[in-house]
XYZ file of C-alpha atoms in Angstrom:
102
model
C 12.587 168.023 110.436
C 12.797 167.388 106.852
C 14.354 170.315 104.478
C 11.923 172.555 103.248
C 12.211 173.148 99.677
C 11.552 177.123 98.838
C 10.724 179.254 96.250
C 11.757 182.803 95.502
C 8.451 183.490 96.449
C 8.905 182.497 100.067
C 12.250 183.062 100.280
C 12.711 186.634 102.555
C 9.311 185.149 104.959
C 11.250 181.587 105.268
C 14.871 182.882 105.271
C 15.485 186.717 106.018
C 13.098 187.284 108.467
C 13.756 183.962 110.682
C 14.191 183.849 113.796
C 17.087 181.299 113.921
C 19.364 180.548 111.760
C 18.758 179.250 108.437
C 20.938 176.541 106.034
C 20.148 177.230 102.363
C 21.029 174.705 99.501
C 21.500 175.673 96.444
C 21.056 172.960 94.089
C 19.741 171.596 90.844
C 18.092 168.072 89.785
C 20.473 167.503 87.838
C 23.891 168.022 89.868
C 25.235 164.421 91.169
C 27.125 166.135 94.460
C 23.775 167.977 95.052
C 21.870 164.671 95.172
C 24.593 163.061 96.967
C 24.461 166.012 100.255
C 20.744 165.568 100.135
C 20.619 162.895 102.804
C 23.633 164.019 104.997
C 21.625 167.708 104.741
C 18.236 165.659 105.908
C 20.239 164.058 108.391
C 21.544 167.417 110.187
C 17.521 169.201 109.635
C 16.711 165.777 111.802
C 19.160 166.386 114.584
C 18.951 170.172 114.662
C 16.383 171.716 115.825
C 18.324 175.325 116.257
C 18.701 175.181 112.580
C 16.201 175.718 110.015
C 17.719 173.482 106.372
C 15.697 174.987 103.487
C 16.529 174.225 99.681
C 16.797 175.777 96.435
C 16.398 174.371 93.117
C 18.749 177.344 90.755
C 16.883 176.538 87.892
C 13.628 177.231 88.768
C 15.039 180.480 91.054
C 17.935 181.936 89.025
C 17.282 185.301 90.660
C 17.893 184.239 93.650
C 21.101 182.178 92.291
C 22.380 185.150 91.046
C 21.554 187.818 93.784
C 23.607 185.498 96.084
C 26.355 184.668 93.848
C 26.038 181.283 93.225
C 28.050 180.240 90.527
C 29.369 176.562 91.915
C 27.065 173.922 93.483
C 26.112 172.371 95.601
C 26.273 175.581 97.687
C 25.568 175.688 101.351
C 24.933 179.704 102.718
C 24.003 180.082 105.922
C 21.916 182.854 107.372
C 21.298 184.494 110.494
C 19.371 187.530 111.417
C 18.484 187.581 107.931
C 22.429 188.137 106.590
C 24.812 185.518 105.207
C 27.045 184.331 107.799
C 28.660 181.644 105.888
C 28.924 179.538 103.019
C 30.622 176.316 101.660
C 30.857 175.414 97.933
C 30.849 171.869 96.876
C 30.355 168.420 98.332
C 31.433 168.549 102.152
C 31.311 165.822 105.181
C 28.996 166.069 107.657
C 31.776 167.096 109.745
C 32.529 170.107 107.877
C 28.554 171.339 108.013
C 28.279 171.452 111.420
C 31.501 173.827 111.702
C 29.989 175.762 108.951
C 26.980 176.014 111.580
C 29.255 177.005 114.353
């Protein structure tokens, strides 16, 4: 499943109220690492179907940037039963994603 990009608009309907969990990326256009986890992000939304990847551009949704404390990307929180259950700041392996899933 490719990563669903979301708005603050659609965020509580796509994130808080999901039934499974849900992998948000916090990005911008412009941040190299962010473009680089793209495809390693696209790769785990392909091979997970327990996990919902979803991502946010900061610029256009600095509310929600800033309601969730984002102050480094790329920033990976993840969410389940509509809370954050974890989060990882910065360009990370693969590897290190799917313990962040665990």
């Amino acid at each position: 499943m490719a990563i669903q990009e979301i708005t603050s608009a659609d965020f509580e309907e796509v994130v808080l109220k999901s039934e499974k969990p849900v992998l948000v990326d916090f990005n911008a256009t412009w941040c190299g690492p962010c473009r680089m986890l793209k495809p390693v992000l696209e790769q785990v939304a392909a091979e997970r179907a327990d996990v919902t990847v979803v991502g946010v551009d900061i610029d256009e949704n600095d509310e929600l940037a800033e309601e969730y404390e984002v102050f480094s990307i790329p920033c990976l929180v993840l969410f389940k039963d509509g809370a954050e259950a974890n989060r990882s700041v910065g360009l990370i392996p693969k590897e290190a994603i799917e313990d962040l899933l665990r």
